[in-house]
Amino acid sequence: MSDKQAENLYAMRHSLAHIMASAIQHLWPDVKLGVGPVVEDGFYYDVDLGDGEQLSADDFERIEAEMQKIIKAAEPFERLEMPVGEAVAWAKKYSQPYKEELLNDLQRSGTTVAKDLDSAELGLAAEGDSKVEKVSFYRNGDFTDLCRGPHVESTGKVGAFKLMRVAGAYWRGKENNPQMQRVYGVAFATPKELRQYLDMLEEAKKRDHRKLGQELDLYVMSELVGSGLPIFTPRGTVLREELAAFSNELRQRYDFQKVWTPHITKKDLYEKSGHWAKFGDELFLVKSQETSDELVMKPMNCPHHTRIYASQPRSYRDLPIRYLETTTDYRDEKTGELGGLNRVRSLTQDDSHVFCRHDQIETEIDQLLACADELYATVGMKLRVRLSYRDESDAYLGDKNLWESAQKQLKAAVVANELDYFEQEGEAAFYGPKIDFMATDAIGREHQVATVQLDFVQPERFGLEYAAEDGSQGQPVMIHCALLGSIERFLSVYIEHTGGKFPIWTAPEQIRLISVNQEPETLAFVDSVVQQAKKLRLRVMVDNSNESVGKKIRNAEIWKVPYTVVLGEKEIAGGEVTPRVRGDMVVKEPPRSYTVDEFLKTVANEAKSRVSKTSL
RNA sequence: GCCAUCUUAGCUCAGUUGGUAGAGCAGCGCAUUCGUAACGCGCAGGUCAGGAGUUCGAAUCUCCUAGAUGGCUCCA
């Protein structure tokens, strides 16, 4: 899309927000309007119908019909400006208290907007940081709204749209503000693009990891266990363990050592690290019935790893020291935030911590970037990174100058590795800046996955030291890294990315053997193949049920098994098999026969080399 | 945590204005012994999420609780 097209699409979406607000105002004349910005794929408008009246999806048809009327009328968008004071009077006159509040803030702060407001998002009027004197309005037909534009020429030129959903949203995103109703719409320049977008949503629905998780028997939830606490079945556990093993293997190439830490600890550990002050209300508390100890479930692992480091005097020669632990943490997330595997209360991290000297930071980060690169190339997801910096708030610990240099070092590493990156303030951890990896899945959605974090704060708080070359005491730097992130979240992404069609190396079931009949000779032959496969550590399952071959093939397809092999008289006689290959893996046609040994060894090699296509 | 919607058999879903629950698949049994996406017949399976209320009568109406979904807020 050219810049010009993008601008035009933006104006269309923005104009649609106005048209929707206008339509809602026609239908509910007393509506109080909030803000109506453009968002990814569309727009929304926050409205308050008053008296607690609620919109529902059932109202969309009426609203859309009213919007179509406005569109048909092709009302021109007119821009008008007025001094802020006059604008406040306007808001009062039309009893628009939310607009009035925005305008008052605008006037009072003297700059574009109060700090918590993003003028672009709010569609606000002023530009630059200079004192605001005038604000702009846009008018179409009988509807006028505070807005900085731009808009399309007339309501007739807004492309194709669809109202999608309505949801509660706090006024200005503040939890204690009144809750308004946010009506979302998607919009595109042409009906065809809208269609494509809706098709993508359909596809996403088909791939939903919660749906596939059930269909493919990967994990279950139980009300007896609690929300946000997924339980992994044998199949799901294979996925978890294969992925974790790969993540570990990558780092073990760089001499990371596995460690192990308990899941509960005294809260003193987190008071020292600084986590208690920041996340105390999201920790699970554990009470000892024996002593007066107040324990907590660990929400992360870095403070534990500092205990291993600190357990011995360290020399500059010992560094870097690299610990690796794949372990489960527990966080008491708010119930409304839980969903599938994406956000859980028991999350497993493939966590690692490097303790190193300042002059080793660059090499260490390079190695971790290489690990992330290889992992995501293997699973077939494109990466870009977000450099997550601090902002000016007081949410961060440690010396500001150290932060500055840490942020610079992260950026330098990212640039040196020629990674596609963007920078964002306010996304850092409280103890240091991060490189956050964003992976794009098979249907174009981006997810946050791996992370590399630089930390000067915890070494200081824990008083970590090493004996430097000149005999003085140096302080190591910590580099946190998780390649998969949370394994649960990664799985949700991975399941949707693959659509449940897992490559050989992660497939819970790699080969399904189907017996043509239940004669003893057939079953014996099937069993001999199973024994050979097991020797090669292949995950093989047998379907010798009393069903038709067609039915059994169908089942194997439904379970998305990579290789399905029918075994009967022909195979027994010839000792050769003709594997049926799952559609997405095929690179060449037609299939041919292989000796059982040749077939199994090929599959074992594919698993070992983590390929996604078949070499058969 | 907040707002909205939802919860009927293992799964996917029917269930008309309140009159006491139904299908397909899966499961089990019988029959069949089958060649690359569904053979047939039969059987069993539900405190309609849980609780309280309104009513002669509640899957259906009201309230509470739990869980799920979509958002908001948050994410070490």
XYZ file of C-alpha atoms (C1' of nucleotides) in Angstrom:
692
model
C 0.000 0.000 0.000
C 1.355 3.427 -0.913
C 1.537 6.196 1.681
C -1.221 7.964 -0.116
C -3.522 4.965 0.019
C -2.705 4.502 3.676
C -3.585 8.112 4.384
C -6.815 7.780 2.516
C -7.730 4.595 4.392
C -6.999 6.372 7.639
C -9.294 9.215 6.644
C -12.008 6.740 5.626
C -11.867 4.960 8.952
C -11.825 8.172 10.846
C -14.765 9.437 8.856
C -16.642 6.244 9.549
C -16.149 6.793 13.264
C -17.915 10.134 12.841
C -20.628 8.614 10.705
C -21.218 5.923 13.292
C -21.359 8.453 16.115
C -23.741 10.494 14.026
C -25.938 7.463 13.364
C -25.978 6.577 17.041
C -26.916 10.137 17.848
C -29.818 9.944 15.421
C -31.065 6.819 17.141
C -30.253 7.880 20.711
C -30.425 11.692 20.730
C -29.131 11.949 24.306
C -25.945 10.020 23.672
C -22.785 11.399 25.270
C -19.787 10.968 23.028
C -16.297 10.053 24.128
C -13.584 9.594 21.556
C -13.549 7.849 18.213
C -10.117 7.030 16.871
C -8.785 4.858 14.086
C -7.319 1.548 15.182
C -5.727 -1.342 13.363
C -8.200 -2.599 10.738
C -10.867 -0.085 11.578
C -12.206 2.345 14.117
C -14.257 2.619 17.250
C -16.282 5.181 19.107
C -16.872 5.335 22.836
C -20.415 6.271 23.686
C -22.522 6.626 26.781
C -26.261 6.250 26.168
C -27.035 7.461 29.678
C -29.210 5.850 32.351
C -27.129 2.717 32.120
C -28.708 1.894 28.789
C -26.643 -0.665 26.873
C -26.060 -1.189 23.236
C -25.882 -4.734 22.011
C -24.878 -6.452 18.806
C -28.596 -6.646 18.010
C -28.534 -2.895 17.500
C -25.823 -3.089 14.835
C -28.272 -3.620 12.024
C -30.137 -0.428 12.861
C -26.942 1.525 13.330
C -25.492 0.245 10.081
C -28.706 1.084 8.240
C -28.583 4.615 9.642
C -24.921 4.869 8.663
C -25.780 3.789 5.133
C -28.304 6.609 4.929
C -25.627 9.113 5.889
C -23.222 7.563 3.405
C -25.817 7.710 0.667
C -26.444 11.375 1.398
C -22.758 12.057 0.615
C -22.603 14.890 3.113
C -19.407 16.921 2.756
C -17.026 17.037 5.726
C -16.428 20.618 6.674
C -13.616 21.767 8.886
C -14.172 24.670 11.269
C -11.962 26.163 13.936
C -12.844 27.940 17.120
C -11.022 29.180 20.178
C -10.866 26.651 22.986
C -13.063 28.756 25.234
C -15.798 28.795 22.625
C -15.415 25.071 22.128
C -15.993 24.475 25.832
C -19.174 26.502 25.600
C -20.205 24.419 22.610
C -19.665 21.184 24.555
C -21.694 22.555 27.444
C -24.488 23.679 25.177
C -24.858 20.274 23.591
C -24.335 18.534 26.952
C -21.262 16.612 25.926
C -19.466 16.334 29.276
C -16.708 14.071 27.960
C -15.802 16.481 25.202
C -15.959 19.289 27.705
C -13.506 17.505 29.945
C -11.102 16.987 27.061
C -11.339 20.624 26.071
C -10.850 21.802 29.620
C -7.739 19.685 29.953
C -6.526 21.029 26.699
C -7.018 24.564 27.823
C -5.554 24.016 31.266
C -2.468 22.090 30.308
C -1.611 24.607 27.655
C 0.006 21.894 25.584
C -1.577 19.503 23.208
C -2.974 17.233 25.825
C -2.519 16.140 29.379
C 0.224 13.550 29.738
C -2.108 10.592 29.853
C -3.677 11.488 26.566
C -2.405 10.591 23.208
C -3.668 13.246 20.906
C -3.424 11.137 17.816
C -5.449 8.361 19.356
C -8.042 10.691 20.664
C -8.444 12.387 17.347
C -7.836 15.646 19.110
C -7.354 18.900 17.452
C -4.178 20.660 18.341
C -0.772 20.125 16.873
C 2.698 20.670 18.263
C 3.594 21.465 21.818
C 2.820 25.118 21.711
C -0.017 26.628 23.617
C -3.369 25.614 22.301
C -5.572 28.434 21.258
C -7.790 27.019 18.609
C -9.249 23.608 18.122
C -10.762 22.185 15.006
C -14.139 20.625 14.442
C -15.536 18.623 11.597
C -19.106 18.794 10.530
C -21.118 16.528 8.302
C -24.859 16.962 7.960
C -26.294 17.591 11.407
C -23.278 16.144 13.218
C -20.357 18.131 14.550
C -17.414 16.655 16.409
C -14.217 17.874 17.977
C -11.547 16.412 15.767
C -8.277 17.194 14.136
C -9.002 15.257 11.010
C -8.222 14.504 8.366
C -11.399 13.264 6.775
C -12.475 12.209 3.336
C -14.334 14.766 1.265
C -17.782 13.470 1.943
C -19.594 10.705 3.766
C -20.066 9.048 0.397
C -16.400 8.063 0.170
C -15.718 5.773 3.045
C -15.179 2.353 1.526
C -16.592 -0.823 3.034
C -17.200 -1.382 6.726
C -18.850 -3.677 9.234
C -19.659 -3.173 12.890
C -18.033 -5.957 14.821
C -18.578 -5.785 18.519
C -19.376 -3.672 21.477
C -17.396 -3.746 24.699
C -17.059 -1.845 27.921
C -14.177 0.594 28.015
C -13.155 2.984 30.737
C -13.339 6.642 29.911
C -9.756 7.616 29.046
C -8.602 4.126 29.946
C -8.674 4.767 33.680
C -10.001 2.013 35.852
C -11.890 4.343 38.198
C -13.497 6.418 35.469
C -17.012 5.664 34.295
C -17.264 2.867 31.810
C -18.495 3.697 28.350
C -19.463 1.456 25.514
C -16.954 1.028 22.768
C -18.435 0.123 19.397
C -15.881 -1.397 17.067
C -16.036 -1.454 13.306
C -13.652 -2.713 10.669
C -13.231 -0.804 7.457
C -11.354 -1.129 4.198
C -11.123 0.803 0.976
C -12.966 -1.854 -1.005
C -15.576 -4.537 -0.290
C -13.077 -7.093 -1.531
C -10.533 -6.155 1.111
C -13.211 -6.225 3.774
C -14.171 -9.690 2.567
C -10.549 -10.822 2.774
C -10.256 -9.492 6.278
C -13.412 -11.266 7.395
C -12.121 -14.454 5.762
C -8.911 -14.098 7.732
C -10.957 -13.875 10.911
C -12.789 -17.028 9.881
C -9.466 -18.750 9.333
C -8.250 -17.517 12.708
C -11.376 -18.978 14.268
C -10.661 -22.353 12.703
C -7.152 -22.259 14.089
C -8.117 -21.023 17.532
C -5.835 -22.887 19.902
C -8.665 -23.429 22.348
C -10.624 -25.240 19.669
C -7.637 -27.199 18.370
C -6.472 -27.848 21.914
C -9.671 -29.740 22.477
C -9.962 -31.394 19.082
C -6.367 -32.587 19.105
C -6.460 -33.435 22.812
C -3.570 -31.169 23.801
C -4.709 -29.715 27.107
C -7.768 -29.474 29.294
C -9.172 -27.054 31.815
C -11.045 -28.175 34.866
C -13.327 -26.157 37.063
C -12.097 -28.262 39.944
C -8.572 -27.051 39.312
C -9.406 -23.456 38.546
C -9.298 -20.949 35.743
C -5.984 -20.156 34.157
C -4.531 -23.484 35.224
C -4.230 -25.649 32.111
C -3.597 -29.350 32.469
C -1.566 -30.963 29.721
C -2.533 -34.284 28.186
C 0.058 -36.734 26.829
C -0.121 -35.125 23.384
C 0.184 -31.586 24.688
C 3.052 -32.610 26.907
C 5.004 -33.866 23.895
C 4.650 -30.426 22.332
C 5.767 -28.652 25.485
C 8.744 -30.875 25.976
C 9.943 -30.891 22.383
C 9.825 -27.114 22.232
C 11.505 -26.685 25.595
C 14.178 -29.212 24.659
C 14.980 -27.270 21.515
C 15.130 -24.004 23.417
C 17.461 -25.563 25.967
C 19.599 -27.228 23.351
C 20.169 -23.898 21.594
C 21.539 -22.311 24.730
C 23.451 -25.333 25.868
C 25.550 -24.842 22.751
C 26.728 -21.683 24.487
C 27.496 -23.471 27.739
C 24.388 -22.619 29.654
C 24.096 -24.890 32.682
C 20.806 -26.255 33.874
C 19.760 -25.365 37.396
C 16.701 -26.065 39.467
C 14.849 -23.939 42.024
C 11.863 -24.608 44.297
C 8.440 -23.203 43.463
C 7.806 -21.498 46.773
C 10.008 -19.122 48.659
C 9.979 -16.633 51.491
C 8.702 -13.315 50.311
C 11.921 -11.738 51.616
C 13.546 -12.762 48.356
C 11.174 -10.576 46.391
C 11.326 -7.728 48.824
C 15.022 -7.679 48.159
C 14.657 -7.940 44.380
C 12.005 -5.237 44.222
C 9.291 -7.504 42.830
C 7.276 -7.482 46.042
C 6.778 -3.735 45.953
C 5.736 -3.799 42.330
C 3.838 -7.060 41.964
C 3.023 -8.018 45.551
C -0.712 -8.119 44.941
C -0.298 -10.565 42.108
C 1.582 -13.211 44.052
C -0.018 -16.341 45.382
C 0.557 -16.587 49.111
C 1.336 -19.868 50.828
C 0.979 -20.345 54.544
C 2.975 -22.871 56.486
C 0.938 -24.690 59.090
C 4.134 -25.619 60.902
C 5.993 -22.358 61.290
C 5.050 -18.720 61.007
C 6.660 -18.539 57.579
C 4.782 -16.585 54.975
C 5.751 -18.052 51.662
C 4.866 -17.117 48.121
C 4.659 -19.059 44.883
C 7.481 -17.860 42.699
C 6.322 -15.505 39.941
C 9.709 -15.567 38.205
C 13.145 -17.019 38.648
C 15.847 -14.386 38.463
C 16.112 -13.739 42.198
C 16.585 -17.470 42.790
C 19.350 -17.616 40.263
C 21.162 -14.776 41.993
C 21.298 -17.067 45.065
C 23.268 -19.615 43.101
C 25.617 -16.962 41.824
C 26.047 -15.512 45.307
C 26.678 -18.909 46.904
C 30.375 -18.733 46.077
C 32.963 -16.033 45.644
C 33.344 -15.380 41.923
C 36.350 -14.284 39.957
C 36.350 -12.310 36.711
C 37.752 -15.521 35.226
C 34.534 -17.375 36.104
C 32.381 -15.037 34.084
C 30.188 -15.309 32.223
C 28.170 -17.723 34.299
C 25.062 -18.895 32.509
C 22.087 -20.562 34.159
C 19.181 -22.163 32.389
C 15.952 -23.379 33.891
C 12.645 -24.334 32.355
C 10.236 -24.041 35.208
C 6.729 -23.026 36.103
C 5.888 -19.713 37.738
C 2.641 -18.644 39.312
C 0.948 -15.299 38.980
C -2.427 -14.364 40.353
C -3.642 -12.632 37.221
C -6.969 -10.876 37.276
C -9.676 -13.308 36.210
C -10.840 -11.146 33.328
C -7.411 -11.331 31.758
C -7.239 -15.081 31.505
C -7.913 -16.769 28.218
C -6.950 -20.132 26.788
C -3.212 -20.675 27.014
C -2.502 -17.099 26.145
C -2.731 -15.789 29.642
C -2.567 -18.302 32.474
C -1.857 -18.376 36.161
C 0.691 -21.160 35.912
C 3.196 -20.273 33.242
C 6.340 -22.094 32.300
C 9.362 -20.090 31.295
C 12.366 -21.315 29.387
C 14.311 -18.897 31.464
C 18.008 -18.138 31.470
C 20.264 -15.702 33.234
C 23.756 -14.711 32.294
C 25.976 -13.080 34.906
C 28.780 -11.307 33.107
C 31.204 -8.407 33.047
C 30.360 -5.229 31.194
C 32.814 -6.039 28.451
C 31.039 -9.351 27.838
C 27.557 -7.972 27.329
C 27.831 -7.627 23.587
C 28.960 -11.194 22.937
C 26.388 -12.628 25.289
C 23.549 -10.724 23.676
C 24.744 -11.710 20.213
C 24.602 -15.349 21.212
C 21.087 -15.019 22.567
C 19.944 -13.198 19.447
C 21.376 -16.053 17.400
C 19.390 -18.544 19.500
C 16.167 -16.613 18.984
C 16.892 -16.327 15.299
C 17.396 -20.054 14.891
C 14.386 -21.004 16.961
C 11.970 -18.781 15.061
C 13.454 -19.698 11.692
C 12.864 -23.342 12.607
C 9.222 -22.825 13.546
C 8.804 -20.667 10.458
C 7.888 -17.346 11.980
C 9.282 -14.028 10.896
C 10.747 -11.929 13.673
C 11.140 -8.291 14.346
C 12.132 -6.777 17.629
C 10.882 -4.046 19.858
C 13.439 -2.167 21.876
C 11.535 -1.568 25.072
C 12.815 1.464 26.924
C 11.837 3.201 30.123
C 9.822 6.369 30.114
C 9.973 9.273 32.534
C 7.655 7.722 35.118
C 8.917 6.528 38.483
C 8.122 2.898 37.711
C 11.792 2.021 37.275
C 14.585 1.236 39.680
C 18.258 2.016 39.363
C 20.528 4.730 38.143
C 19.280 6.648 35.137
C 22.694 6.833 33.513
C 23.003 3.080 33.672
C 19.639 2.838 31.975
C 20.807 5.127 29.249
C 23.864 3.054 28.502
C 21.954 -0.215 28.791
C 19.425 1.000 26.251
C 22.220 2.045 23.947
C 23.917 -1.322 24.240
C 20.716 -3.189 23.413
C 20.152 -1.028 20.400
C 23.735 -1.478 19.240
C 23.365 -5.256 19.463
C 20.142 -5.178 17.484
C 21.630 -2.928 14.828
C 24.803 -5.009 14.592
C 22.696 -8.109 14.009
C 20.702 -6.340 11.333
C 17.408 -7.076 12.969
C 14.216 -5.387 11.912
C 13.414 -3.224 14.946
C 11.368 -0.414 16.382
C 11.720 1.455 19.667
C 9.103 2.051 22.311
C 9.237 3.891 25.571
C 7.401 2.701 28.636
C 7.714 -0.991 27.758
C 10.794 -1.780 29.836
C 10.844 -4.036 32.894
C 11.256 -2.181 36.153
C 14.863 -3.368 36.413
C 16.037 -2.784 32.870
C 15.352 -2.329 29.166
C 14.367 -5.232 26.941
C 14.646 -6.566 23.450
C 11.203 -8.032 22.872
C 10.719 -10.304 19.911
C 7.554 -10.108 17.867
C 6.795 -13.117 15.686
C 4.446 -13.081 12.723
C 2.335 -16.192 12.348
C 1.068 -17.972 9.249
C -1.975 -15.727 8.895
C -0.141 -12.492 9.443
C -0.780 -11.777 13.097
C 2.047 -10.599 15.302
C 2.691 -11.966 18.787
C 5.159 -11.059 21.478
C 7.336 -14.057 22.247
C 11.014 -14.113 23.213
C 12.710 -11.498 25.323
C 16.272 -10.487 26.184
C 16.658 -8.107 29.099
C 19.575 -6.228 30.495
C 19.595 -5.773 34.254
C 21.915 -3.665 36.423
C 19.388 -3.322 39.216
C 19.127 -6.800 40.662
C 22.909 -7.379 40.843
C 23.057 -4.219 42.863
C 20.125 -4.989 45.129
C 21.487 -8.459 45.787
C 25.023 -7.173 46.196
C 26.472 -9.521 43.578
C 30.214 -9.281 43.122
C 33.254 -10.746 41.501
C 36.961 -10.255 42.071
C 38.262 -8.174 39.194
C 41.639 -8.535 37.551
C 43.074 -5.654 39.579
C 41.827 -7.130 42.843
C 38.911 -4.735 43.225
C 35.301 -5.911 43.519
C 33.282 -5.702 40.318
C 29.546 -5.999 39.909
C 28.230 -8.369 37.267
C 25.419 -7.537 34.867
C 22.473 -9.892 34.502
C 21.034 -10.749 31.120
C 17.610 -12.359 31.315
C 16.360 -14.336 28.376
C 13.399 -16.516 27.532
C 13.276 -17.782 23.959
C 9.794 -19.214 23.980
C 8.651 -16.757 26.610
C 5.881 -18.494 28.433
C 5.612 -21.974 26.975
C 1.859 -21.837 27.414
C 1.576 -18.607 25.480
C 4.042 -19.834 22.896
C 1.938 -22.949 22.438
C -1.157 -20.870 21.831
C 0.739 -19.024 19.112
C 2.343 -22.166 17.734
C -0.909 -24.120 17.585
C -2.554 -21.287 15.667
C 0.490 -20.737 13.474
C 0.571 -24.374 12.408
C -3.176 -24.809 12.524
C -2.493 -27.987 14.454
C -0.472 -29.412 11.558
C 2.662 -29.918 13.566
C 5.920 -30.739 11.812
C 7.481 -34.113 12.499
C 9.680 -32.952 15.337
C 6.845 -31.625 17.477
C 3.987 -33.821 16.239
C 2.613 -35.698 19.252
C 1.897 -38.585 16.922
C 4.333 -38.842 14.057
C 3.179 -42.026 12.403
C -0.141 -43.828 12.491
C -0.231 -47.438 11.454
C -3.526 -48.683 10.128
C -4.214 -52.380 9.915
C -6.319 -53.507 6.981
C -7.890 -56.256 9.025
C -7.555 -57.915 12.376
C -5.992 -61.173 11.267
C -3.185 -62.357 13.560
C -0.580 -62.117 10.767
C -1.526 -58.493 10.105
C -1.417 -57.565 13.772
C 1.934 -59.282 14.160
C 3.342 -57.351 11.215
C 1.998 -54.066 12.607
C 3.609 -54.880 15.907
C 6.967 -55.546 14.296
C 6.843 -52.105 12.640
C 5.957 -50.537 15.999
C 8.958 -52.170 17.639
C 11.292 -50.881 14.934
C 9.821 -47.375 15.213
C 10.231 -47.363 18.959
C 13.906 -48.195 18.620
C 14.234 -45.028 16.565
C 12.331 -43.116 19.283
C 9.477 -42.329 16.950
C 6.040 -41.550 18.289
C 3.855 -44.085 16.583
C 0.266 -45.124 17.194
C -1.686 -48.061 15.907
C -5.262 -48.102 14.718
C -6.266 -51.739 14.475
C -9.880 -51.071 15.359
C -12.639 -52.991 13.658
C -13.461 -50.213 11.219
C -13.138 -49.823 7.480
C -9.769 -48.702 6.158
C -11.472 -45.582 4.783
C -12.767 -44.682 8.197
C -9.386 -45.150 9.798
C -7.680 -43.008 7.171
C -10.255 -40.332 7.783
C -9.546 -40.393 11.487
C -5.824 -40.088 10.911
C -6.547 -37.046 8.737
C -8.722 -35.484 11.391
C -5.945 -35.913 13.925
C -3.562 -34.269 11.439
C -1.061 -37.087 11.689
C 1.996 -36.421 9.478
C 2.438 -39.976 8.160
C -0.198 -42.637 7.867
C 0.718 -46.131 6.753
C -1.762 -48.825 5.815
C -0.514 -52.314 6.565
C -2.035 -55.448 5.055
C -1.246 -58.462 2.935
C 0.573 -56.410 0.301
C 2.983 -54.950 2.814
C 3.530 -58.224 4.571
C 4.364 -59.870 1.261
C 6.581 -57.092 -0.169
C 8.038 -55.665 3.049
C 7.437 -52.210 1.595
C 5.103 -49.437 2.639
C 3.571 -46.469 0.819
C 3.185 -43.733 3.403
C 0.366 -41.282 3.117
C 1.844 -37.827 3.711
C -0.109 -34.990 5.277
C -0.865 -32.437 2.579
C 1.108 -29.484 3.906
C 4.362 -31.443 4.036
C 4.442 -32.768 0.503
C 7.215 -31.456 -1.710
C 7.107 -33.960 -4.503
C 4.635 -36.303 -6.098
C 3.730 -39.030 -6.498
C 4.396 -41.083 -3.398
C 6.401 -44.226 -3.828
C 7.128 -47.303 -1.778
C 9.879 -47.628 0.768
C 11.143 -50.506 2.782
C 9.919 -50.251 6.341
C 13.448 -49.598 7.524
C 14.086 -46.868 4.959
C 10.803 -45.155 5.778
C 11.290 -45.171 9.528
C 14.875 -43.966 9.320
C 13.885 -41.117 7.038
C 11.194 -40.004 9.462
C 13.607 -40.256 12.381
C 16.061 -38.052 10.511
C 13.375 -35.519 9.745
C 12.465 -35.373 13.408
C 16.048 -34.916 14.393
C 16.691 -32.141 11.900
C 13.401 -30.424 12.746
C 12.303 -29.995 9.138
C 8.776 -29.035 8.238
C 8.599 -30.735 4.838
C 8.873 -34.387 3.997
C 11.850 -35.841 2.210
C 9.933 -38.951 1.217
C -11.284 -6.486 38.975
C -15.010 -3.755 35.395
C -18.855 -3.970 31.128
C -21.487 -7.190 27.772
C -22.833 -11.986 26.030
C -22.994 -17.042 26.966
C -23.182 -22.224 29.779
C -28.462 -28.230 27.322
C -25.082 -35.841 26.594
C -17.711 -36.759 25.967
C -17.997 -33.170 21.295
C -21.063 -29.939 17.878
C -25.755 -28.147 18.358
C -31.818 -28.284 18.199
C -35.526 -27.237 21.919
C -41.719 -22.719 19.167
C -45.570 -17.647 23.650
C -43.169 -21.430 30.792
C -46.340 -27.726 30.257
C -41.196 -31.574 32.560
C -35.435 -32.816 26.733
C -33.812 -34.246 21.079
C -30.225 -35.083 16.741
C -25.440 -36.034 14.525
C -20.612 -37.541 15.826
C -17.901 -40.128 19.681
C -18.774 -44.592 23.185
C -20.680 -49.677 23.963
C -22.988 -54.289 21.676
C -24.150 -57.225 17.271
C -22.842 -57.998 12.380
C -18.631 -57.302 9.176
C -12.579 -58.521 8.138
C -12.784 -54.248 4.797
C -6.951 -51.186 0.602
C -6.138 -44.666 1.305
C -11.437 -39.112 4.152
C -17.313 -41.816 7.182
C -20.626 -50.038 5.995
C -25.084 -51.353 8.544
C -28.346 -52.417 12.813
C -29.086 -51.796 17.971
C -28.030 -49.905 23.081
C -26.657 -46.649 26.587
C -25.720 -41.657 27.802
C -28.442 -35.260 30.651
C -29.909 -32.640 38.780
C -30.542 -28.462 31.071
C -23.226 -25.041 35.048
C -24.468 -24.675 40.667
C -27.827 -22.352 44.213
C -32.152 -19.467 45.609
C -36.805 -17.343 44.066
C -41.576 -16.343 41.001
C -45.329 -20.014 39.298
C -50.170 -25.170 39.668
C -45.789 -26.090 36.635
C -39.018 -23.452 34.959
C -33.906 -25.621 30.226
C -37.224 -21.269 29.266
C -38.740 -15.600 33.881
C -35.796 -13.006 38.317
C -31.553 -12.836 41.609
C -26.819 -14.826 43.447
C -22.326 -17.856 42.573
C -18.859 -20.346 39.332
C -16.877 -20.966 34.541
C -16.321 -19.461 29.328
C -16.138 -15.700 25.344
C -15.376 -10.466 23.471
C -13.452 -5.983 25.129
C -11.378 -2.373 29.061
C -7.339 -2.235 32.580
C -2.776 -5.027 33.646
C 1.469 -8.180 32.091
C 8.127 -9.076 36.091
